[in-house]
Short mmCIF file of C-alpha atoms in Angstrom, two decimals:
data_model
loop_
_atom_site.label_atom_id
_atom_site.label_comp_id
_atom_site.label_asym_id
_atom_site.label_seq_id
_atom_site.Cartn_x
_atom_site.Cartn_y
_atom_site.Cartn_z
CA MET A 31 60.15 -343.81 -52.26
CA LYS A 32 57.52 -342.46 -54.56
CA LEU A 33 60.02 -342.27 -57.23
CA LEU A 34 61.47 -345.97 -56.51
CA THR A 35 57.74 -347.12 -56.68
CA SER A 36 57.38 -345.48 -60.22
CA ILE A 37 60.76 -347.10 -61.27
CA ILE A 38 59.59 -350.59 -60.17
CA LEU A 39 56.22 -350.13 -61.87
CA SER A 40 58.05 -348.87 -65.03
CA LEU A 41 60.06 -352.09 -65.11
CA PHE A 42 56.74 -354.12 -65.95
CA SER A 43 56.04 -351.85 -68.89
CA LEU A 44 57.76 -352.30 -72.38
CA PRO A 45 59.28 -348.95 -74.02
CA VAL A 46 57.18 -347.57 -76.54
CA SER A 47 58.08 -346.37 -80.09
CA ALA A 48 60.17 -343.48 -80.41
CA TRP A 49 58.96 -339.94 -81.76
CA ASP A 50 61.18 -339.61 -85.06
CA ILE A 51 60.68 -336.71 -87.42
CA GLY A 52 64.05 -337.41 -88.94
CA GLY A 53 66.01 -335.30 -86.82
CA GLN A 54 69.18 -336.09 -84.60
CA LYS A 55 69.10 -339.79 -83.17
CA THR A 56 71.91 -339.77 -80.69
CA PRO A 57 71.97 -337.66 -77.79
CA ALA A 58 72.33 -333.95 -77.85
CA MET A 59 75.79 -332.50 -77.16
CA GLY A 60 76.60 -328.88 -76.38
CA PHE A 61 76.12 -326.00 -73.41
CA ASN A 62 73.65 -324.75 -71.44
CA THR A 63 73.40 -321.12 -69.72
CA GLN A 64 71.43 -322.28 -66.81
CA VAL A 65 74.39 -322.35 -64.35
CA THR A 66 76.74 -319.63 -65.38
CA HIS A 67 74.75 -317.08 -67.81
CA SER A 68 70.83 -317.22 -67.56
CA TYR A 69 70.56 -314.82 -64.64
CA SER A 70 73.03 -312.10 -65.93
CA SER A 71 72.28 -308.97 -67.78
CA TYR A 72 75.16 -309.29 -69.87
CA ILE A 73 73.88 -312.88 -71.44
CA TYR A 74 74.03 -311.96 -74.98
CA THR A 75 77.73 -311.27 -74.92
CA LEU A 76 78.25 -314.11 -72.45
CA ILE A 77 76.74 -316.63 -75.10
CA ARG A 78 78.77 -315.26 -78.00
CA GLU A 79 81.89 -315.56 -75.97
CA THR A 80 81.33 -318.74 -74.64
CA ALA A 81 80.65 -320.10 -78.48
CA THR A 82 83.89 -318.80 -79.47
CA THR A 83 85.59 -320.14 -76.83
CA MET A 84 84.08 -323.45 -76.91
CA LYS A 85 84.86 -323.40 -80.75
CA ALA A 86 88.72 -322.45 -80.08
CA ARG A 87 89.03 -325.18 -77.05
CA GLY A 88 87.88 -327.97 -79.40
CA PHE A 89 84.37 -328.69 -78.22
CA LEU A 90 82.82 -328.20 -81.47
CA ASP A 91 85.25 -330.35 -83.21
CA ALA A 92 84.37 -332.83 -80.65
CA GLY A 93 80.72 -332.80 -81.20
CA TYR A 94 79.04 -330.11 -78.87
CA THR A 95 77.05 -328.29 -81.30
CA PHE A 96 74.47 -326.82 -79.25
CA ILE A 97 74.25 -323.74 -77.48
CA ASN A 98 71.36 -323.66 -75.51
CA ILE A 99 69.59 -320.38 -73.57
CA ASP A 100 68.09 -321.76 -70.54
CA ASP A 101 65.81 -319.01 -69.10
CA CYS A 102 65.26 -315.42 -68.40
CA TRP A 103 65.66 -314.14 -72.33
CA ASN A 104 62.06 -313.21 -72.62
CA THR A 105 59.65 -310.65 -70.92
CA LYS A 106 57.07 -311.70 -68.53
CA THR A 107 54.57 -310.86 -70.80
CA ARG A 108 53.33 -311.24 -74.71
CA ASP A 109 52.78 -308.56 -77.03
CA SER A 110 49.15 -307.71 -78.42
CA ASN A 111 49.20 -310.13 -81.12
CA GLY A 112 50.13 -313.17 -78.43
CA GLN A 113 53.97 -313.28 -79.52
CA LEU A 114 56.69 -313.81 -76.98
CA VAL A 115 58.89 -310.67 -76.56
CA VAL A 116 62.81 -311.02 -76.50
CA ASP A 117 63.95 -308.95 -73.54
CA ALA A 118 65.99 -306.03 -75.45
CA THR A 119 68.10 -304.81 -72.74
CA LYS A 120 69.56 -308.41 -72.49
CA PHE A 121 69.15 -309.37 -76.26
CA PRO A 122 69.68 -305.83 -77.90
CA SER A 123 70.29 -307.20 -81.36
CA GLY A 124 67.37 -309.63 -81.08
CA MET A 125 67.30 -313.47 -80.98
CA LYS A 126 67.60 -314.12 -84.80
CA ASN A 127 70.92 -312.04 -84.74
CA LEU A 128 72.27 -314.39 -82.01
CA THR A 129 71.25 -317.44 -83.75
CA ASP A 130 72.62 -316.29 -87.03
CA PHE A 131 76.07 -315.88 -85.08
CA LEU A 132 76.06 -319.03 -83.70
CA HIS A 133 74.88 -321.03 -86.95
CA ASP A 134 78.11 -319.04 -88.65
CA LEU A 135 80.56 -320.47 -86.09
CA GLY A 136 79.12 -323.97 -86.98
CA PHE A 137 76.99 -324.15 -83.83
CA LYS A 138 73.28 -325.13 -83.34
CA ALA A 139 71.00 -322.81 -81.25
CA GLY A 140 68.42 -324.15 -78.54
CA GLU A 141 66.13 -322.51 -75.85
CA ASP A 142 63.87 -323.26 -73.06
CA GLN A 143 60.21 -322.84 -72.46
CA GLY A 144 57.60 -323.59 -69.86
CA THR A 145 54.12 -322.85 -68.68
CA ALA A 146 55.52 -319.74 -67.16
CA THR A 147 59.09 -320.35 -67.09
CA CYS A 148 60.78 -321.50 -64.23
CA ALA A 149 62.16 -318.04 -63.15
CA GLY A 150 58.67 -316.50 -63.86
CA PHE A 151 58.77 -315.43 -67.55
CA ALA A 152 56.35 -315.60 -70.08
CA GLY A 153 55.76 -319.38 -70.90
CA SER A 154 53.95 -321.71 -73.81
CA LEU A 155 50.80 -323.39 -72.39
CA PHE A 156 48.35 -322.93 -74.75
CA HIS A 157 50.74 -321.20 -77.12
CA GLU A 158 52.81 -324.18 -78.32
CA LEU A 159 52.10 -323.68 -82.13
CA THR A 160 52.65 -320.03 -82.04
CA ASP A 161 55.80 -320.31 -80.08
CA ALA A 162 56.98 -323.53 -82.33
CA ARG A 163 56.64 -321.44 -85.36
CA THR A 164 58.62 -318.27 -83.62
CA PHE A 165 61.51 -320.58 -82.64
CA ALA A 166 61.72 -321.93 -86.35
CA GLU A 167 61.63 -318.35 -87.76
CA TRP A 168 64.50 -317.34 -85.07
CA GLY A 169 66.59 -320.22 -86.38
CA PHE A 170 66.47 -322.42 -82.98
CA ASP A 171 67.17 -326.04 -83.41
CA TYR A 172 66.46 -327.16 -79.65
CA VAL A 173 63.92 -326.63 -77.47
CA LYS A 174 63.59 -327.68 -73.95
CA ILE A 175 60.12 -327.55 -72.34
CA ASP A 176 59.78 -327.59 -68.53
CA ASN A 177 56.67 -328.32 -66.52
CA CYS A 178 57.21 -325.11 -63.90
CA ASN A 179 54.05 -323.27 -63.08
CA SER A 180 51.53 -325.91 -64.76
CA GLY A 181 49.14 -325.97 -62.23
CA SER A 182 46.43 -324.08 -64.84
CA PHE A 183 46.45 -327.39 -66.96
CA ASN A 184 44.04 -329.84 -66.06
CA GLY A 185 45.16 -332.81 -67.98
CA THR A 186 48.08 -335.44 -67.39
CA ASN A 187 51.78 -334.80 -68.07
CA PRO A 188 51.84 -336.86 -71.42
CA GLU A 189 49.11 -334.83 -72.54
CA ARG A 190 50.78 -331.45 -71.57
CA PHE A 191 53.80 -332.43 -73.33
CA GLN A 192 52.24 -334.02 -76.46
CA ARG A 193 51.00 -330.62 -77.25
CA TRP A 194 54.53 -329.58 -78.27
CA THR A 195 55.18 -332.88 -79.93
CA ASP A 196 52.13 -331.79 -82.41
CA ALA A 197 53.15 -328.09 -82.70
CA LEU A 198 57.08 -329.26 -83.56
CA THR A 199 55.46 -331.86 -85.79
CA GLN A 200 53.41 -329.15 -87.96
CA VAL A 201 56.15 -326.78 -87.88
CA LYS A 202 58.33 -329.33 -89.54
CA ASN A 203 55.86 -330.13 -92.11
CA GLU A 204 55.41 -326.43 -92.90
CA THR A 205 58.89 -325.50 -93.11
CA GLY A 206 61.27 -328.55 -93.11
CA ARG A 207 62.61 -327.20 -89.66
CA ILE A 208 63.21 -330.47 -87.42
CA ILE A 209 63.96 -329.17 -83.87
CA PHE A 210 65.20 -331.64 -81.26
CA TYR A 211 62.88 -331.59 -78.08
CA SER A 212 63.57 -332.42 -74.50
CA LEU A 213 61.37 -332.17 -71.62
CA VAL A 214 61.26 -331.70 -67.88
CA GLU A 215 58.56 -333.11 -65.69
CA TRP A 216 58.15 -332.15 -62.43
CA GLN A 217 55.58 -333.37 -59.36
CA GLY A 218 57.10 -336.85 -59.82
CA PHE A 219 59.43 -338.22 -62.46
CA ASP A 220 58.10 -341.17 -64.83
CA ALA A 221 58.51 -339.43 -68.13
CA TRP A 222 60.71 -342.53 -69.49
CA THR A 223 57.49 -344.74 -69.41
CA TRP A 224 55.52 -342.32 -71.68
CA GLY A 225 58.51 -339.75 -73.10
CA PRO A 226 59.76 -342.05 -76.19
CA SER A 227 56.68 -341.35 -78.08
CA ILE A 228 56.71 -337.75 -77.16
CA ALA A 229 59.96 -336.51 -77.15
CA ASN A 230 63.68 -336.92 -77.96
CA ALA A 231 64.83 -336.75 -74.38
CA TRP A 232 63.73 -336.49 -70.63
CA ARG A 233 64.74 -335.83 -67.55
CA ILE A 234 64.87 -338.65 -64.97
CA TYR A 235 65.59 -336.99 -61.59
CA ASP A 236 65.52 -333.55 -59.81
CA ASP A 237 68.32 -330.95 -60.96
CA ILE A 238 71.80 -331.82 -60.48
CA SER A 239 74.18 -330.11 -58.41
CA ALA A 240 78.42 -329.91 -58.24
CA ASP A 241 78.12 -332.49 -55.74
CA TRP A 242 79.24 -336.33 -55.55
CA ARG A 243 76.19 -337.27 -53.75
CA ARG A 244 73.74 -335.90 -56.24
CA ILE A 245 75.78 -337.31 -58.97
CA LYS A 246 75.26 -340.81 -57.21
CA GLN A 247 71.64 -340.49 -56.60
CA ILE A 248 71.21 -339.59 -60.39
CA LEU A 249 73.16 -342.42 -61.52
CA ASN A 250 71.41 -345.12 -59.10
CA ASN A 251 68.31 -343.86 -60.91
CA ALA A 252 69.65 -344.34 -64.22
CA SER A 253 70.72 -347.82 -63.54
CA PHE A 254 66.94 -349.27 -63.72
CA LEU A 255 66.22 -347.06 -66.67
CA GLY A 256 68.51 -348.18 -69.36
CA ASP A 257 65.84 -350.52 -71.37
CA PHE A 258 63.88 -347.03 -72.13
CA SER A 259 66.66 -345.28 -73.81
CA ASP A 260 67.70 -345.88 -77.87
CA PHE A 261 68.14 -343.90 -80.74
CA SER A 262 65.93 -340.63 -80.79
CA ARG A 263 65.06 -341.29 -77.29
CA HIS A 264 67.12 -340.66 -74.22
CA ASN A 265 67.24 -340.53 -70.46
CA ASP A 266 68.57 -337.13 -69.51
CA LEU A 267 70.67 -337.21 -66.52
CA ASP A 268 71.00 -333.41 -66.80
CA MET A 269 73.46 -331.09 -67.25
CA LEU A 270 77.43 -331.65 -66.66
CA GLU A 271 78.63 -330.19 -63.55
CA ASN A 272 82.38 -330.64 -64.65
CA GLY A 273 84.48 -327.69 -63.48
CA ASN A 274 81.98 -326.70 -60.84
CA GLY A 275 82.13 -326.65 -57.11
CA ALA A 276 84.63 -328.97 -55.51
CA LEU A 277 84.44 -331.88 -57.65
CA THR A 278 87.60 -333.70 -57.91
CA LEU A 279 89.32 -334.85 -61.30
CA ALA A 280 88.37 -338.21 -60.34
CA GLU A 281 84.85 -337.50 -59.54
CA GLN A 282 84.54 -335.38 -62.79
CA ARG A 283 85.97 -338.52 -65.07
CA SER A 284 83.49 -340.59 -63.08
CA HIS A 285 80.38 -338.03 -63.76
CA PHE A 286 81.52 -337.59 -67.55
CA THR A 287 81.90 -341.08 -68.12
CA ALA A 288 78.48 -342.32 -66.41
CA TRP A 289 76.71 -339.69 -68.36
CA ALA A 290 78.21 -340.30 -71.80
CA LEU A 291 78.09 -344.34 -71.43
CA THR A 292 74.23 -344.23 -70.34
CA LYS A 293 73.50 -342.00 -73.52
CA SER A 294 72.43 -339.03 -71.51
CA LEU A 295 72.32 -335.62 -73.48
CA LEU A 296 75.87 -334.11 -72.84
CA LEU A 297 75.39 -330.44 -71.88
CA VAL A 298 78.37 -328.52 -70.24
CA GLY A 299 77.10 -326.02 -67.51
CA THR A 300 80.25 -324.35 -66.49
CA ASP A 301 82.10 -321.27 -67.46
CA VAL A 302 84.16 -322.92 -70.32
CA ALA A 303 86.68 -320.04 -70.58
CA ALA A 304 87.37 -320.64 -66.77
CA LEU A 305 88.29 -324.77 -67.07
CA SER A 306 91.14 -326.00 -66.50
CA GLN A 307 92.91 -328.17 -69.42
CA GLU A 308 92.61 -331.06 -67.28
CA SER A 309 88.92 -330.75 -67.23
CA VAL A 310 88.69 -329.92 -70.84
CA ASP A 311 90.55 -332.73 -71.58
CA ILE A 312 88.11 -334.95 -69.85
CA LEU A 313 85.15 -333.71 -71.56
CA LEU A 314 86.92 -334.02 -74.80
CA ASN A 315 87.89 -337.58 -74.45
CA PRO A 316 87.36 -338.99 -78.15
CA ASP A 317 86.69 -342.88 -77.07
CA ILE A 318 84.22 -341.95 -74.41
CA ILE A 319 82.17 -339.26 -76.80
CA ALA A 320 82.24 -342.02 -79.50
CA ILE A 321 80.24 -344.24 -77.51
CA ASN A 322 77.76 -341.96 -76.56
CA GLN A 323 77.55 -340.73 -80.37
CA ASP A 324 77.36 -344.52 -81.41
CA THR A 325 75.26 -344.45 -84.85
CA SER A 326 75.08 -348.35 -84.90
CA ILE A 327 73.84 -349.16 -81.20
CA GLY A 328 71.51 -346.97 -79.51
CA GLU A 329 71.18 -348.69 -76.36
CA PRO A 330 73.15 -347.49 -73.23
CA VAL A 331 75.58 -349.51 -70.93
CA LYS A 332 73.67 -351.31 -68.20
CA PRO A 333 74.55 -352.64 -64.90
CA PHE A 334 75.78 -356.22 -65.12
CA PHE A 335 77.16 -356.52 -61.48
CA TRP A 336 76.55 -354.13 -58.60
CA GLY A 337 79.76 -354.80 -56.68
CA LYS A 338 79.40 -353.83 -53.13
CA ASN A 339 75.85 -354.43 -53.21
CA PRO A 340 73.29 -357.55 -54.08
CA ASP A 341 72.53 -357.11 -57.90
CA GLY A 342 69.50 -354.99 -58.38
CA THR A 343 69.67 -352.74 -55.09
CA TRP A 344 68.17 -349.26 -54.95
CA ASP A 345 71.09 -347.41 -52.97
CA PRO A 346 71.51 -343.60 -53.72
CA ALA A 347 74.56 -343.60 -51.65
CA PHE A 348 76.12 -346.47 -53.42
CA PRO A 349 74.88 -347.19 -56.90
CA ALA A 350 75.72 -350.20 -59.30
CA GLN A 351 79.51 -350.23 -60.16
CA TYR A 352 80.02 -352.43 -62.91
CA TRP A 353 78.14 -351.64 -66.56
CA SER A 354 78.48 -352.97 -69.96
CA GLY A 355 76.97 -352.30 -73.60
CA PHE A 356 77.70 -353.14 -77.17
CA VAL A 357 79.36 -350.43 -79.12
CA GLY A 358 79.08 -350.58 -83.15
CA ASP A 359 78.39 -354.19 -83.14
CA GLU A 360 78.24 -357.02 -80.93
CA LYS A 361 82.00 -357.95 -81.31
CA HIS A 362 82.46 -354.63 -79.34
CA THR A 363 81.59 -354.12 -75.54
CA ALA A 364 81.98 -351.02 -73.49
CA VAL A 365 82.58 -351.91 -69.74
CA MET A 366 82.59 -349.23 -66.89
CA TYR A 367 83.48 -349.46 -63.47
CA ILE A 368 82.99 -346.83 -60.52
CA ASN A 369 84.61 -347.02 -57.30
CA PHE A 370 82.08 -345.50 -55.17
CA ASN A 371 84.03 -346.95 -52.02
CA GLU A 372 86.25 -343.95 -49.92
CA GLU A 373 89.27 -345.96 -50.26
CA THR A 374 91.33 -347.25 -52.98
CA VAL A 375 90.19 -350.92 -54.25
CA ASP A 376 90.60 -353.56 -57.09
CA LEU A 377 88.19 -354.29 -59.64
CA ASN A 378 87.66 -357.92 -61.07
CA PHE A 379 84.88 -359.71 -62.92
CA THR A 380 84.10 -362.95 -64.95
CA PHE A 381 83.02 -362.50 -68.88
CA SER A 382 79.78 -364.52 -68.05
CA GLN A 383 78.57 -362.10 -65.57
CA SER A 384 77.91 -359.60 -68.25
CA GLY A 385 75.05 -360.13 -71.11
CA HIS A 386 77.68 -358.26 -73.58
CA LEU A 387 80.71 -360.76 -72.86
CA ASP A 388 80.94 -364.40 -74.15
CA GLY A 389 82.66 -366.57 -71.28
CA ASP A 390 84.04 -368.76 -73.59
CA LYS A 391 85.66 -366.12 -76.12
CA GLU A 392 89.03 -364.27 -75.78
CA TYR A 393 88.97 -360.24 -76.04
CA ASN A 394 91.84 -357.59 -76.43
CA VAL A 395 91.22 -354.64 -74.21
CA ARG A 396 91.81 -350.98 -74.35
CA ASP A 397 91.56 -348.69 -71.56
CA LEU A 398 89.75 -345.67 -72.81
CA TRP A 399 91.16 -342.99 -70.42
CA LYS A 400 94.60 -344.16 -70.81
CA GLN A 401 94.05 -344.81 -74.54
CA GLU A 402 96.29 -347.49 -74.82
CA GLU A 403 95.73 -351.35 -75.27
CA ILE A 404 96.41 -353.47 -72.28
CA GLY A 405 96.33 -356.93 -73.31
CA SER A 406 94.17 -359.84 -74.17
CA PHE A 407 91.89 -361.65 -71.52
CA LYS A 408 89.92 -364.76 -71.26
CA GLU A 409 87.25 -365.79 -68.99
CA TYR A 410 87.91 -362.85 -66.50
CA PHE A 411 89.22 -359.32 -65.93
CA PHE A 412 91.07 -357.83 -63.04
CA GLU A 413 92.67 -354.27 -62.34
CA GLY A 414 94.27 -353.19 -59.17
CA GLY A 415 94.50 -349.60 -57.94
CA ILE A 416 91.32 -347.65 -58.48
CA GLU A 417 91.30 -344.68 -56.30
CA ALA A 418 88.29 -343.71 -54.67
CA HIS A 419 85.38 -341.74 -56.48
CA ASP A 420 87.39 -342.46 -59.77
CA VAL A 421 86.39 -344.50 -62.97
CA ARG A 422 87.64 -347.03 -65.44
CA ALA A 423 86.11 -347.46 -68.88
CA TYR A 424 87.20 -350.24 -71.47
CA MET A 425 86.68 -351.28 -75.08
CA PHE A 426 86.49 -355.08 -75.02
CA THR A 427 87.02 -356.41 -78.74
CA GLU A 428 86.47 -360.08 -79.68
CA VAL A 429 89.44 -362.04 -80.84
CA LEU A 430 88.36 -363.60 -84.11
#
């Protein structure tokens, strides 16, 4: 109820201007170690192997450029000079050696910090500038700041995370290095109202899990927050769980499509070497990735028709089903439909229901999962036989 109240109140707030120091304006894509590697004593080797595998399996060419170390890479105390200390047992060749390796492969490097990290290692509260300089020296391109263990800070969450904004801005001025900045607040979520002026991305919900129920909960939250996301400022729906748990291929398709088209960060959180080719193909769909990485339109798709529920319904068990948004220009519109029912159903809608389609015009339609043109349509669209938990994604191109 507290989260719902926060979202309702935020709808009366206009999005603030984005924090932009000249870095990447589209959502970050890559890999995060949290699920598979963070707690392993062999994390250094696993990261190198993961990067090599991702390049070999086509992830780098598809745009997955960041390899992010999420936690457990440093010791629990700083050295006598107040510097963070890399765990030499886990990283025997040091952190700069690892980031050089990633850069040589063509990737970028990221890391996670907190007040004390979520796993209890030395954090960055009151050491922000020192650590930002250290990360720049080590060659990092991305930092995620968690709000774990932040009880010693007496200010607000915006004040706490602004300290990293100031540090990263100063490091950019000193060195020219631009570091992508993502944040995770705890003790409630409302960062979409203040995050745009402070960071490049902010989490909108609790941790994800490889569970269809959790995916629906997160997407329900996102359905009310599209107005807060644009270039250089992104709602982060959390990691991609494709290939984990018992998610079916249909659920993996829906998960990936929803995250991509709502312009979330796309950070793979699974053992890439163990992924089936079917799961890899989902994550590498070029038409879906192109919408996420659109450099002309920064806004995400937004719901235009809830489907089963009345429009505007808050329902974590059955979110909005029909979404749309411009792609590239206002002549091209992406439409997403997700079947949250437990049985096969049909989809249908009229063009006038979407603010991104003109009810008086004709459109050529491409199915982005079949990757084929399916015909021209006027006034309304219909397709039958959408299986339970599966997705449809289309590109509507105005016929001139």
